[in-house]
Amino acid sequence: MEKYLTIYHDVLAKLKEGYWEDAEMLPSEHTLASDYKASRETIRKALNLLVQNGYIQKVRGKGSMIIKQNMFDFPVSGIMSFKELSQKLQFQSETIVHEHAVVKADRFLQKKLQVPFEHPILQVTRIRKIDGEKVILDKDYFNCDIVPALPKAVCQDSIYAYLENELGLEISYAQKEITVVTSSEEDGALLDLDGHSNIVLIKSKVHLEDTTLFQYTESRHRPDKFKFTEFARRM
Amino acid sequence: MEKYLTIYHDVLAKLKEGYWEDAEMLPSEHTLASDYKASRETIRKALNLLVQNGYIQKVRGKGSMIIKQNMFDFPVSGIMSFKELSQKLQFQSETIVHEHAVVKADRFLQKKLQVPFEHPILQVTRIRKIDGEKVILDKDYFNCDIVPALPKAVCQDSIYAYLENELGLEISYAQKEITVVTSSEEDGALLDLDGHSNIVLIKSKVHLEDTTLFQYTESRHRPDKFKFTEFARRM
DNA sequence: GAGTGGTCTAGACCACTAT
DNA sequence: TAGTGGTCTAGACCACTCT
């Protein structure tokens, strides 16, 4: 592992276990550099990661202040699989694979996935149960050139772990859009809507390291079970 | 201005005006370093900003690929004022200042703003009209120690511009939470709900450079007029 | 004045991609 | 083999904060 990542993880671990609990400040960059036998620029790379992820705040001329409030509450906004999230938030969850087939791209998918008309697309529809209620409907569409097939067992577990570990895909970034729309008949049929007539719709386009678009997802959430947190930094 | 920021803005401007339109790649870091008479690390700081903001994608051993699709469509997730947003999306908008007073912190505000009980708080309630319809209700609470007063004219324009330019505050980061809740009586009285029984609720805590929490905001949106976009990068 | 973080440099070695 | 981006170093100067 790279040195600056090792240092980042080490400092973060010490932050979480309260190593500097009484202090409000991290040691200075010069001190950390000699402690870790690294150059100051390497220390700065590690500290910048801590800043980006909301753990510390640097102040010129003073030092690096530890951000205590809610420090470990909010998930960093990003690409996070349902399994990661459910493990993080520790709720009881279950995944039901409802559909799982190769289809031909219609006009809608052609546009969303930027593939030729009737290009083969792997479609996976999954229902997510939280605390026994069916509250999320995930519709994933994969470009078959990149993801030719997914074992059904994988769909019940973590698709992302399979894509990265088995297929060796390097997932890089996603564009997401969140809106609220009227629930469809399909939502009513597949989910426990509990009287709600709206759902929260999250559309995502997911890209690989080489910028290829390979996945389009629509994730439909019962509104009372939806929560999104973000850490935003001014530029 | 710092050298790496100058380079960032220059490269971004060239990207937008199609300076490298035919090419898919940016010039190499070494080339840029000699072009801009800067060290490679300085070039890398500028390019990393372009990566963070979704304009380019670097590939080891190959170079920096220009991300073309939707390049200038999605607002980078961050702290953005209503005025900035409405200018960006170019819709007709109007702000109505509904309430504007100094109040004493109750238990709720005491907790949200981390101030003593009955600490003075500046409360501003604003209604946002888009295309003639009242669809957003913003309730802002400011710590009076930091924002003692806001001219009413400012509330109708951009509070953030005033805080930064007139009061000299350096706004740094915000924690946001998005949920969907049942609309209140107040929502119904102040907004054109158009039959909707839910609203999208965005809670924000805004901090200064020195990590001080100075503002808590609840922004309540009619669900059909709400849209949130995000650019998420895997870590 | 001493200490802090912010910037910048010139050079080095590495892993990777292309040819 | 040449070129690319990723990492790392040792040192420098600056603006800022604190005492």
Short mmCIF file of C-alpha atoms (C1' of nucleotides) in Angstrom, two decimals:
data_model
loop_
_atom_site.label_atom_id
_atom_site.label_comp_id
_atom_site.label_asym_id
_atom_site.label_seq_id
_atom_site.Cartn_x
_atom_site.Cartn_y
_atom_site.Cartn_z
CA MET A 1 0.00 0.00 0.00
CA GLU A 2 1.16 3.55 -0.70
CA LYS A 3 2.80 5.33 2.16
CA TYR A 4 0.33 8.23 2.28
CA LEU A 5 -2.61 5.80 2.40
CA THR A 6 -0.97 3.85 5.23
CA ILE A 7 -0.53 7.09 7.14
CA TYR A 8 -4.12 8.17 6.37
CA HIS A 9 -5.51 4.92 7.73
CA ASP A 10 -3.25 5.00 10.75
CA VAL A 11 -4.18 8.56 11.68
CA LEU A 12 -7.88 7.83 11.08
CA ALA A 13 -7.70 4.76 13.31
CA LYS A 14 -6.07 6.83 16.04
CA LEU A 15 -8.76 9.50 15.64
CA LYS A 16 -11.52 6.91 16.03
CA GLU A 17 -10.00 5.20 19.05
CA GLY A 18 -9.59 8.58 20.73
CA TYR A 19 -5.80 8.64 20.65
CA TRP A 20 -5.89 12.46 20.59
CA GLU A 21 -9.18 12.60 22.50
CA ASP A 22 -8.28 15.41 24.86
CA ALA A 23 -6.55 17.47 22.19
CA GLU A 24 -8.46 19.51 19.70
CA MET A 25 -5.53 19.58 17.34
CA LEU A 26 -3.61 17.00 15.41
CA PRO A 27 0.19 17.13 15.73
CA SER A 28 1.77 19.53 13.26
CA GLU A 29 2.72 18.40 9.78
CA HIS A 30 6.41 18.65 10.65
CA THR A 31 5.92 16.51 13.74
CA LEU A 32 3.94 13.90 11.82
CA ALA A 33 6.60 13.90 9.10
CA SER A 34 9.35 12.99 11.53
CA ASP A 35 7.10 10.57 13.46
CA TYR A 36 6.22 8.66 10.29
CA LYS A 37 9.66 9.18 8.73
CA ALA A 38 8.01 10.74 5.68
CA SER A 39 8.35 14.02 3.84
CA ARG A 40 5.93 16.80 4.66
CA GLU A 41 4.25 16.56 1.23
CA THR A 42 3.46 12.91 1.89
CA ILE A 43 1.93 13.80 5.27
CA ARG A 44 -0.06 16.53 3.53
CA LYS A 45 -1.49 14.01 1.07
CA ALA A 46 -2.70 11.88 3.96
CA LEU A 47 -4.15 14.88 5.84
CA ASN A 48 -5.89 16.15 2.71
CA LEU A 49 -7.74 12.83 2.55
CA LEU A 50 -8.88 13.39 6.13
CA VAL A 51 -10.08 16.87 5.16
CA GLN A 52 -11.93 15.59 2.10
CA ASN A 53 -13.72 12.98 4.17
CA GLY A 54 -14.74 15.45 6.83
CA TYR A 55 -12.59 14.26 9.71
CA ILE A 56 -10.37 17.28 10.20
CA GLN A 57 -10.30 20.94 9.27
CA LYS A 58 -7.02 22.72 8.65
CA VAL A 59 -6.52 26.34 9.67
CA ARG A 60 -3.57 28.31 8.34
CA GLY A 61 -1.16 29.30 11.05
CA LYS A 62 -2.92 27.21 13.70
CA GLY A 63 -3.02 23.58 12.79
CA SER A 64 -5.38 20.71 11.98
CA MET A 65 -8.52 20.76 14.10
CA ILE A 66 -10.38 17.55 14.76
CA ILE A 67 -14.04 17.72 13.72
CA LYS A 68 -15.84 15.88 16.49
CA GLN A 69 -19.57 16.37 15.96
CA ASN A 70 -21.29 13.67 13.99
CA MET A 71 -17.92 12.57 12.85
CA PHE A 72 -18.82 8.98 12.27
CA ASP A 73 -22.52 9.41 11.56
CA PHE A 74 -22.85 10.48 8.01
CA PRO A 75 -21.82 8.18 5.21
CA VAL A 76 -19.55 10.01 2.82
CA SER A 77 -21.54 10.70 -0.28
CA GLY A 78 -20.39 8.43 -3.01
CA ILE A 79 -20.93 5.13 -4.66
CA MET A 80 -22.06 2.73 -2.03
CA SER A 81 -23.70 -0.61 -2.52
CA PHE A 82 -26.80 -1.61 -0.64
CA LYS A 83 -24.81 -4.26 1.20
CA GLU A 84 -22.15 -1.79 2.32
CA LEU A 85 -24.86 0.61 3.46
CA SER A 86 -26.86 -1.98 5.34
CA GLN A 87 -23.71 -3.19 7.06
CA LYS A 88 -22.78 0.36 7.95
CA LEU A 89 -26.18 1.27 9.32
CA GLN A 90 -26.71 -2.18 10.79
CA PHE A 91 -30.29 -2.76 9.81
CA GLN A 92 -31.89 -6.10 9.04
CA SER A 93 -32.04 -6.48 5.28
CA GLU A 94 -32.86 -8.98 2.59
CA THR A 95 -32.64 -8.93 -1.20
CA ILE A 96 -35.18 -10.59 -3.52
CA VAL A 97 -34.14 -11.07 -7.16
CA HIS A 98 -37.36 -10.45 -9.09
CA GLU A 99 -36.15 -10.41 -12.70
CA HIS A 100 -32.85 -11.43 -14.20
CA ALA A 101 -32.57 -11.62 -18.00
CA VAL A 102 -30.80 -10.44 -21.12
CA VAL A 103 -32.98 -8.07 -23.14
CA LYS A 104 -32.51 -5.97 -26.25
CA ALA A 105 -32.04 -2.25 -25.81
CA ASP A 106 -35.19 -0.25 -26.58
CA ARG A 107 -35.12 3.47 -27.35
CA PHE A 108 -35.02 4.30 -23.63
CA LEU A 109 -32.05 2.08 -22.80
CA GLN A 110 -30.31 3.00 -26.03
CA LYS A 111 -30.25 6.58 -24.84
CA LYS A 112 -29.47 5.94 -21.20
CA LEU A 113 -26.64 3.46 -21.79
CA GLN A 114 -25.41 4.99 -25.04
CA VAL A 115 -25.49 1.69 -26.93
CA PRO A 116 -26.86 0.74 -30.40
CA PHE A 117 -30.58 -0.06 -30.75
CA GLU A 118 -31.28 -3.69 -29.75
CA HIS A 119 -27.85 -4.05 -28.19
CA PRO A 120 -27.93 -6.84 -25.57
CA ILE A 121 -28.50 -5.55 -22.05
CA LEU A 122 -28.44 -7.48 -18.80
CA GLN A 123 -31.45 -6.47 -16.73
CA VAL A 124 -31.70 -7.19 -13.02
CA THR A 125 -34.67 -6.18 -10.91
CA ARG A 126 -34.30 -6.52 -7.18
CA ILE A 127 -36.53 -5.81 -4.22
CA ARG A 128 -34.94 -4.74 -0.95
CA LYS A 129 -36.53 -5.59 2.35
CA ILE A 130 -35.66 -3.62 5.44
CA ASP A 131 -36.99 -4.83 8.77
CA GLY A 132 -39.35 -7.14 6.89
CA GLU A 133 -40.90 -4.49 4.63
CA LYS A 134 -40.32 -4.29 0.88
CA VAL A 135 -39.32 -0.63 0.52
CA ILE A 136 -36.78 -0.37 -2.31
CA LEU A 137 -37.02 -1.44 -5.95
CA ASP A 138 -33.71 -1.49 -7.81
CA LYS A 139 -33.67 -1.81 -11.59
CA ASP A 140 -30.15 -2.30 -12.93
CA TYR A 141 -29.19 -2.35 -16.60
CA PHE A 142 -25.67 -3.49 -17.61
CA ASN A 143 -23.99 -3.26 -20.99
CA CYS A 144 -23.46 -6.94 -21.95
CA ASP A 145 -20.16 -6.09 -23.65
CA ILE A 146 -18.76 -5.40 -20.20
CA VAL A 147 -20.98 -7.51 -17.94
CA PRO A 148 -22.11 -10.52 -20.02
CA ALA A 149 -23.74 -12.36 -17.13
CA LEU A 150 -24.31 -12.29 -13.41
CA PRO A 151 -24.87 -15.46 -11.38
CA LYS A 152 -28.16 -15.20 -9.55
CA ALA A 153 -26.44 -15.80 -6.23
CA VAL A 154 -24.34 -12.71 -6.84
CA CYS A 155 -27.44 -10.58 -7.35
CA GLN A 156 -28.62 -11.59 -3.91
CA ASP A 157 -25.29 -10.65 -2.41
CA SER A 158 -23.13 -7.77 -3.63
CA ILE A 159 -22.95 -7.16 -7.38
CA TYR A 160 -20.21 -4.58 -6.93
CA ALA A 161 -17.91 -6.97 -5.10
CA TYR A 162 -18.37 -9.44 -7.98
CA LEU A 163 -17.72 -6.83 -10.68
CA GLU A 164 -14.55 -5.69 -8.99
CA ASN A 165 -13.14 -8.96 -7.69
CA GLU A 166 -14.31 -11.51 -10.28
CA LEU A 167 -14.60 -9.48 -13.48
CA GLY A 168 -11.74 -7.17 -12.54
CA LEU A 169 -13.72 -4.04 -13.44
CA GLU A 170 -12.49 -0.79 -11.97
CA ILE A 171 -15.52 1.27 -11.04
CA SER A 172 -14.67 4.93 -10.95
CA TYR A 173 -17.49 7.44 -10.72
CA ALA A 174 -21.25 7.89 -10.95
CA GLN A 175 -23.65 10.65 -11.87
CA LYS A 176 -26.79 10.60 -9.76
CA GLU A 177 -30.07 12.42 -9.92
CA ILE A 178 -32.66 12.39 -7.14
CA THR A 179 -36.31 13.29 -7.74
CA VAL A 180 -39.71 12.47 -6.29
CA VAL A 181 -42.31 11.00 -8.65
CA THR A 182 -45.76 9.44 -8.49
CA SER A 183 -45.51 5.74 -7.78
CA SER A 184 -46.25 3.38 -10.68
CA GLU A 185 -48.47 0.31 -10.75
CA GLU A 186 -45.33 -1.80 -10.68
CA ASP A 187 -44.21 -0.05 -7.50
CA GLY A 188 -47.55 -0.83 -5.94
CA ALA A 189 -47.37 -4.46 -7.01
CA LEU A 190 -43.81 -5.13 -5.88
CA LEU A 191 -43.38 -2.91 -2.83
CA ASP A 192 -45.16 -2.44 0.48
CA LEU A 193 -46.13 1.15 -0.28
CA ASP A 194 -48.17 1.53 2.89
CA GLY A 195 -50.44 4.13 1.34
CA HIS A 196 -47.71 6.33 -0.09
CA SER A 197 -48.47 7.64 -3.56
CA ASN A 198 -44.99 9.07 -4.19
CA ILE A 199 -41.60 7.40 -4.41
CA VAL A 200 -38.07 8.78 -4.37
CA LEU A 201 -36.35 7.99 -7.66
CA ILE A 202 -32.56 7.85 -7.88
CA LYS A 203 -31.15 7.51 -11.37
CA SER A 204 -27.46 6.62 -11.63
CA LYS A 205 -25.01 6.23 -14.46
CA VAL A 206 -21.91 4.35 -13.40
CA HIS A 207 -18.57 4.59 -15.20
CA LEU A 208 -15.30 2.63 -15.27
CA GLU A 209 -11.77 3.96 -14.81
CA ASP A 210 -11.44 4.45 -18.57
CA THR A 211 -14.65 6.54 -18.48
CA THR A 212 -16.78 3.84 -20.16
CA LEU A 213 -20.46 3.99 -19.16
CA PHE A 214 -21.47 0.44 -18.27
CA GLN A 215 -24.44 0.60 -15.90
CA TYR A 216 -27.69 2.52 -15.61
CA THR A 217 -29.77 2.10 -12.48
CA GLU A 218 -33.12 3.32 -11.27
CA SER A 219 -33.57 2.90 -7.56
CA ARG A 220 -37.11 3.50 -6.29
CA HIS A 221 -37.54 4.13 -2.55
CA ARG A 222 -40.62 4.42 -0.36
CA PRO A 223 -40.36 8.06 0.75
CA ASP A 224 -40.54 7.50 4.49
CA LYS A 225 -37.64 5.06 4.33
CA PHE A 226 -35.40 7.30 2.29
CA LYS A 227 -32.54 9.31 3.71
CA PHE A 228 -29.58 10.82 1.95
CA THR A 229 -26.69 12.57 3.62
CA GLU A 230 -23.97 14.61 2.09
CA PHE A 231 -20.83 16.38 3.15
CA ALA A 232 -20.38 19.40 0.88
CA ARG A 233 -17.32 21.57 0.70
CA ARG A 234 -17.26 25.06 -0.72
CA MET A 235 -14.79 25.62 -3.53
CA MET B 1 -3.93 33.95 -7.29
CA GLU B 2 -2.03 30.74 -6.70
CA LYS B 3 -0.22 29.34 -9.68
CA TYR B 4 -2.02 25.99 -9.66
CA LEU B 5 -5.41 27.73 -9.57
CA THR B 6 -4.43 29.96 -12.47
CA ILE B 7 -3.42 26.88 -14.44
CA TYR B 8 -6.63 25.07 -13.44
CA HIS B 9 -8.79 27.93 -14.68
CA ASP B 10 -6.78 28.31 -17.85
CA VAL B 11 -6.97 24.62 -18.74
CA LEU B 12 -10.69 24.53 -17.90
CA ALA B 13 -11.33 27.56 -20.11
CA LYS B 14 -9.46 25.88 -22.96
CA LEU B 15 -11.48 22.70 -22.40
CA LYS B 16 -14.76 24.61 -22.58
CA GLU B 17 -13.85 26.59 -25.68
CA GLY B 18 -12.79 23.37 -27.42
CA TYR B 19 -9.12 24.14 -27.57
CA TRP B 20 -8.35 20.40 -27.57
CA GLU B 21 -11.64 19.53 -29.26
CA ASP B 22 -10.31 16.96 -31.69
CA ALA B 23 -8.03 15.35 -29.16
CA GLU B 24 -9.31 12.96 -26.53
CA MET B 25 -6.28 13.52 -24.39
CA LEU B 26 -4.83 16.47 -22.57
CA PRO B 27 -1.11 17.16 -23.15
CA SER B 28 1.10 15.18 -20.78
CA GLU B 29 2.01 16.52 -17.37
CA HIS B 30 5.62 17.07 -18.47
CA THR B 31 4.47 19.04 -21.53
CA LEU B 32 2.11 21.17 -19.45
CA ALA B 33 4.87 21.75 -16.91
CA SER B 34 7.20 23.22 -19.52
CA ASP B 35 4.33 25.09 -21.26
CA TYR B 36 3.28 26.79 -18.04
CA LYS B 37 6.85 27.03 -16.70
CA ALA B 38 5.79 25.17 -13.56
CA SER B 39 6.93 22.07 -11.78
CA ARG B 40 5.13 18.83 -12.47
CA GLU B 41 3.68 18.71 -8.94
CA THR B 42 2.05 22.09 -9.50
CA ILE B 43 0.54 20.86 -12.78
CA ARG B 44 -0.69 17.79 -10.93
CA LYS B 45 -2.48 19.96 -8.36
CA ALA B 46 -4.30 21.75 -11.17
CA LEU B 47 -5.18 18.49 -12.96
CA ASN B 48 -6.40 16.90 -9.72
CA LEU B 49 -8.91 19.74 -9.42
CA LEU B 50 -10.14 18.93 -12.93
CA VAL B 51 -10.49 15.28 -11.92
CA GLN B 52 -12.36 16.15 -8.72
CA ASN B 53 -14.79 18.31 -10.64
CA GLY B 54 -15.44 15.66 -13.25
CA TYR B 55 -13.81 17.25 -16.27
CA ILE B 56 -11.01 14.79 -16.96
CA GLN B 57 -10.10 11.23 -16.06
CA LYS B 58 -6.48 10.20 -15.64
CA VAL B 59 -5.27 6.77 -16.74
CA ARG B 60 -1.89 5.52 -15.60
CA GLY B 61 0.52 5.05 -18.46
CA LYS B 62 -1.82 6.65 -20.99
CA GLY B 63 -2.66 10.21 -20.06
CA SER B 64 -5.53 12.48 -19.05
CA MET B 65 -8.74 11.75 -20.96
CA ILE B 66 -11.27 14.49 -21.48
CA ILE B 67 -14.74 13.57 -20.21
CA LYS B 68 -17.06 14.95 -22.86
CA GLN B 69 -20.57 13.67 -22.13
CA ASN B 70 -22.74 15.94 -20.01
CA MET B 71 -19.59 17.75 -19.12
CA PHE B 72 -21.24 21.03 -18.33
CA ASP B 73 -24.70 19.80 -17.39
CA PHE B 74 -24.62 18.66 -13.83
CA PRO B 75 -23.92 21.09 -11.04
CA VAL B 76 -21.06 19.86 -8.91
CA SER B 77 -22.49 18.86 -5.58
CA GLY B 78 -21.69 21.54 -3.08
CA ILE B 79 -22.99 24.54 -1.31
CA MET B 80 -24.96 26.60 -3.73
CA SER B 81 -27.27 29.47 -3.01
CA PHE B 82 -30.73 29.70 -4.49
CA LYS B 83 -29.67 32.66 -6.55
CA GLU B 84 -26.66 30.85 -8.00
CA LEU B 85 -28.84 27.86 -8.79
CA SER B 86 -31.60 29.85 -10.42
CA GLN B 87 -29.06 31.70 -12.53
CA LYS B 88 -27.44 28.42 -13.50
CA LEU B 89 -30.69 26.75 -14.48
CA GLN B 90 -32.11 29.96 -15.89
CA PHE B 91 -35.61 29.79 -14.52
CA GLN B 92 -37.78 32.72 -13.55
CA SER B 93 -37.58 33.09 -9.79
CA GLU B 94 -38.64 35.40 -7.00
CA THR B 95 -37.99 35.48 -3.27
CA ILE B 96 -40.56 36.57 -0.68
CA VAL B 97 -39.27 37.34 2.82
CA HIS B 98 -42.02 36.05 5.10
CA GLU B 99 -40.45 36.36 8.54
CA HIS B 100 -37.34 38.15 9.67
CA ALA B 101 -36.69 38.47 13.41
CA VAL B 102 -34.36 37.80 16.30
CA VAL B 103 -35.71 35.04 18.54
CA LYS B 104 -34.44 33.17 21.59
CA ALA B 105 -33.16 29.65 21.07
CA ASP B 106 -35.65 27.01 22.18
CA ARG B 107 -34.67 23.41 22.91
CA PHE B 108 -34.79 22.54 19.20
CA LEU B 109 -32.51 25.39 18.08
CA GLN B 110 -30.26 24.97 21.08
CA LYS B 111 -29.52 21.45 19.89
CA LYS B 112 -29.30 22.18 16.17
CA LEU B 113 -27.08 25.24 16.47
CA GLN B 114 -25.17 24.12 19.56
CA VAL B 115 -25.81 27.34 21.47
CA PRO B 116 -26.98 28.03 25.06
CA PHE B 117 -30.71 27.97 25.82
CA GLU B 118 -32.34 31.31 24.91
CA HIS B 119 -29.27 32.42 22.99
CA PRO B 120 -30.27 35.06 20.40
CA ILE B 121 -30.92 33.61 16.96
CA LEU B 122 -31.68 35.43 13.74
CA GLN B 123 -34.56 33.71 12.02
CA VAL B 124 -35.38 34.26 8.36
CA THR B 125 -38.25 32.54 6.60
CA ARG B 126 -38.38 32.90 2.84
CA ILE B 127 -40.71 31.63 0.16
CA ARG B 128 -39.27 30.88 -3.27
CA LYS B 129 -41.36 31.27 -6.36
CA ILE B 130 -40.41 29.47 -9.54
CA ASP B 131 -42.36 30.28 -12.69
CA GLY B 132 -44.98 32.03 -10.55
CA GLU B 133 -45.60 29.16 -8.14
CA LYS B 134 -44.59 29.16 -4.48
CA VAL B 135 -42.74 25.86 -4.27
CA ILE B 136 -39.89 26.23 -1.76
CA LEU B 137 -39.98 27.30 1.90
CA ASP B 138 -36.59 28.15 3.39
CA LYS B 139 -36.20 28.54 7.14
CA ASP B 140 -32.77 29.85 8.09
CA TYR B 141 -31.43 30.21 11.62
CA PHE B 142 -28.20 32.15 12.23
CA ASN B 143 -26.14 32.39 15.40
CA CYS B 144 -26.37 36.11 16.30
CA ASP B 145 -22.80 36.07 17.62
CA ILE B 146 -21.68 35.66 14.03
CA VAL B 147 -24.56 37.15 12.04
CA PRO B 148 -26.10 39.87 14.25
CA ALA B 149 -28.41 41.21 11.55
CA LEU B 150 -29.36 40.94 7.91
CA PRO B 151 -30.84 43.86 5.98
CA LYS B 152 -34.17 42.80 4.53
CA ALA B 153 -33.02 43.70 1.04
CA VAL B 154 -30.19 41.19 1.41
CA CYS B 155 -32.64 38.42 2.25
CA GLN B 156 -34.39 39.05 -1.01
CA ASP B 157 -31.13 38.83 -2.90
CA SER B 158 -28.25 36.55 -1.94
CA ILE B 159 -27.53 36.09 1.76
CA TYR B 160 -24.32 34.20 1.00
CA ALA B 161 -22.85 37.02 -1.06
CA TYR B 162 -23.56 39.38 1.84
CA LEU B 163 -22.03 37.06 4.45
CA GLU B 164 -18.87 36.63 2.42
CA ASN B 165 -18.42 40.12 0.98
CA GLU B 166 -19.86 42.39 3.68
CA LEU B 167 -19.33 40.43 6.89
CA GLY B 168 -16.13 38.81 5.65
CA LEU B 169 -17.22 35.32 6.74
CA GLU B 170 -15.42 32.41 5.17
CA ILE B 171 -17.97 29.69 4.55
CA SER B 172 -16.33 26.32 4.40
CA TYR B 173 -18.51 23.23 4.44
CA ALA B 174 -22.02 21.94 5.08
CA GLN B 175 -23.61 18.72 6.23
CA LYS B 176 -26.88 18.03 4.47
CA GLU B 177 -29.62 15.49 4.96
CA ILE B 178 -32.42 14.87 2.49
CA THR B 179 -35.66 13.15 3.48
CA VAL B 180 -39.30 13.13 2.42
CA VAL B 181 -41.89 13.99 5.08
CA THR B 182 -45.60 14.73 5.32
CA SER B 183 -46.31 18.38 4.63
CA SER B 184 -47.24 20.54 7.61
CA GLU B 185 -50.10 23.02 7.96
CA GLU B 186 -47.56 25.80 7.55
CA ASP B 187 -46.41 24.30 4.25
CA GLY B 188 -50.01 24.26 3.05
CA ALA B 189 -50.56 27.86 4.15
CA LEU B 190 -47.41 29.31 2.62
CA LEU B 191 -46.79 27.17 -0.47
CA ASP B 192 -48.79 26.23 -3.56
CA LEU B 193 -48.80 22.56 -2.73
CA ASP B 194 -51.04 21.65 -5.64
CA GLY B 195 -52.46 18.63 -3.86
CA HIS B 196 -49.14 17.15 -2.77
CA SER B 197 -49.18 15.75 0.76
CA ASN B 198 -45.43 15.19 0.96
CA ILE B 199 -42.52 17.59 0.81
CA VAL B 200 -38.79 17.07 0.37
CA LEU B 201 -36.95 18.30 3.45
CA ILE B 202 -33.29 19.31 3.25
CA LYS B 203 -31.63 20.04 6.58
CA SER B 204 -28.24 21.76 6.44
CA LYS B 205 -25.66 22.76 8.99
CA VAL B 206 -23.19 25.29 7.60
CA HIS B 207 -19.73 25.85 9.03
CA LEU B 208 -17.01 28.49 8.77
CA GLU B 209 -13.34 27.99 7.95
CA ASP B 210 -12.50 27.66 11.64
CA THR B 211 -15.16 24.89 11.89
CA THR B 212 -17.65 27.10 13.78
CA LEU B 213 -21.27 26.11 13.16
CA PHE B 214 -23.16 29.31 12.41
CA GLN B 215 -26.25 28.42 10.37
CA TYR B 216 -28.97 25.79 10.44
CA THR B 217 -31.42 25.65 7.56
CA GLU B 218 -34.52 23.66 6.73
CA SER B 219 -35.47 23.89 3.09
CA ARG B 220 -38.87 22.45 2.21
CA HIS B 221 -39.56 21.68 -1.46
CA ARG B 222 -42.71 20.65 -3.28
CA PRO B 223 -41.73 17.15 -4.44
CA ASP B 224 -42.48 17.60 -8.14
CA LYS B 225 -40.21 20.65 -8.26
CA PHE B 226 -37.30 19.02 -6.52
CA LYS B 227 -34.21 17.73 -8.26
CA PHE B 228 -30.81 16.97 -6.86
CA THR B 229 -27.76 15.95 -8.86
CA GLU B 230 -24.48 14.60 -7.65
CA PHE B 231 -21.15 13.58 -9.05
CA ALA B 232 -19.76 10.79 -6.91
CA ARG B 233 -16.31 9.35 -7.06
CA ARG B 234 -15.31 5.97 -5.71
CA MET B 235 -12.49 6.04 -3.18
"C1'" DG C 1 10.04 35.45 16.78
"C1'" DA C 2 8.67 30.73 16.64
"C1'" DG C 3 5.48 27.70 14.83
"C1'" DT C 4 1.84 26.60 11.63
"C1'" DG C 5 -0.17 25.32 7.15
"C1'" DG C 6 -0.03 26.74 1.77
"C1'" DT C 7 2.65 26.71 -2.16
"C1'" DC C 8 6.36 25.52 -5.29
"C1'" DT C 9 10.54 23.38 -7.03
"C1'" DA C 10 13.83 19.89 -9.29
"C1'" DG C 11 14.73 15.66 -9.23
"C1'" DA C 12 14.09 10.67 -8.43
"C1'" DC C 13 12.08 5.93 -8.83
"C1'" DC C 14 8.14 3.12 -9.89
"C1'" DA C 15 4.23 0.73 -12.57
"C1'" DC C 16 1.92 0.97 -16.46
"C1'" DT C 17 0.89 1.63 -21.72
"C1'" DA C 18 2.19 1.93 -26.18
"C1'" DT C 19 5.11 0.68 -30.26
"C1'" DT D 1 12.19 1.31 -25.25
"C1'" DA D 2 10.11 5.69 -24.66
"C1'" DG D 3 6.43 8.03 -22.65
"C1'" DT D 4 2.87 8.33 -19.23
"C1'" DG D 5 0.92 9.16 -14.62
"C1'" DG D 6 1.69 7.84 -9.26
"C1'" DT D 7 4.54 8.49 -5.50
"C1'" DC D 8 8.10 10.46 -2.62
"C1'" DT D 9 11.82 13.47 -1.12
"C1'" DA D 10 14.42 17.62 0.92
"C1'" DG D 11 14.37 21.95 0.85
"C1'" DA D 12 12.61 26.65 0.12
"C1'" DC D 13 9.65 30.85 0.72
"C1'" DC D 14 5.27 32.76 2.06
"C1'" DA D 15 1.13 34.30 5.00
"C1'" DC D 16 -0.78 33.52 8.99
"C1'" DT D 17 -1.44 32.81 14.36
"C1'" DC D 18 0.10 32.91 18.89
"C1'" DT D 19 2.67 34.62 22.76
#
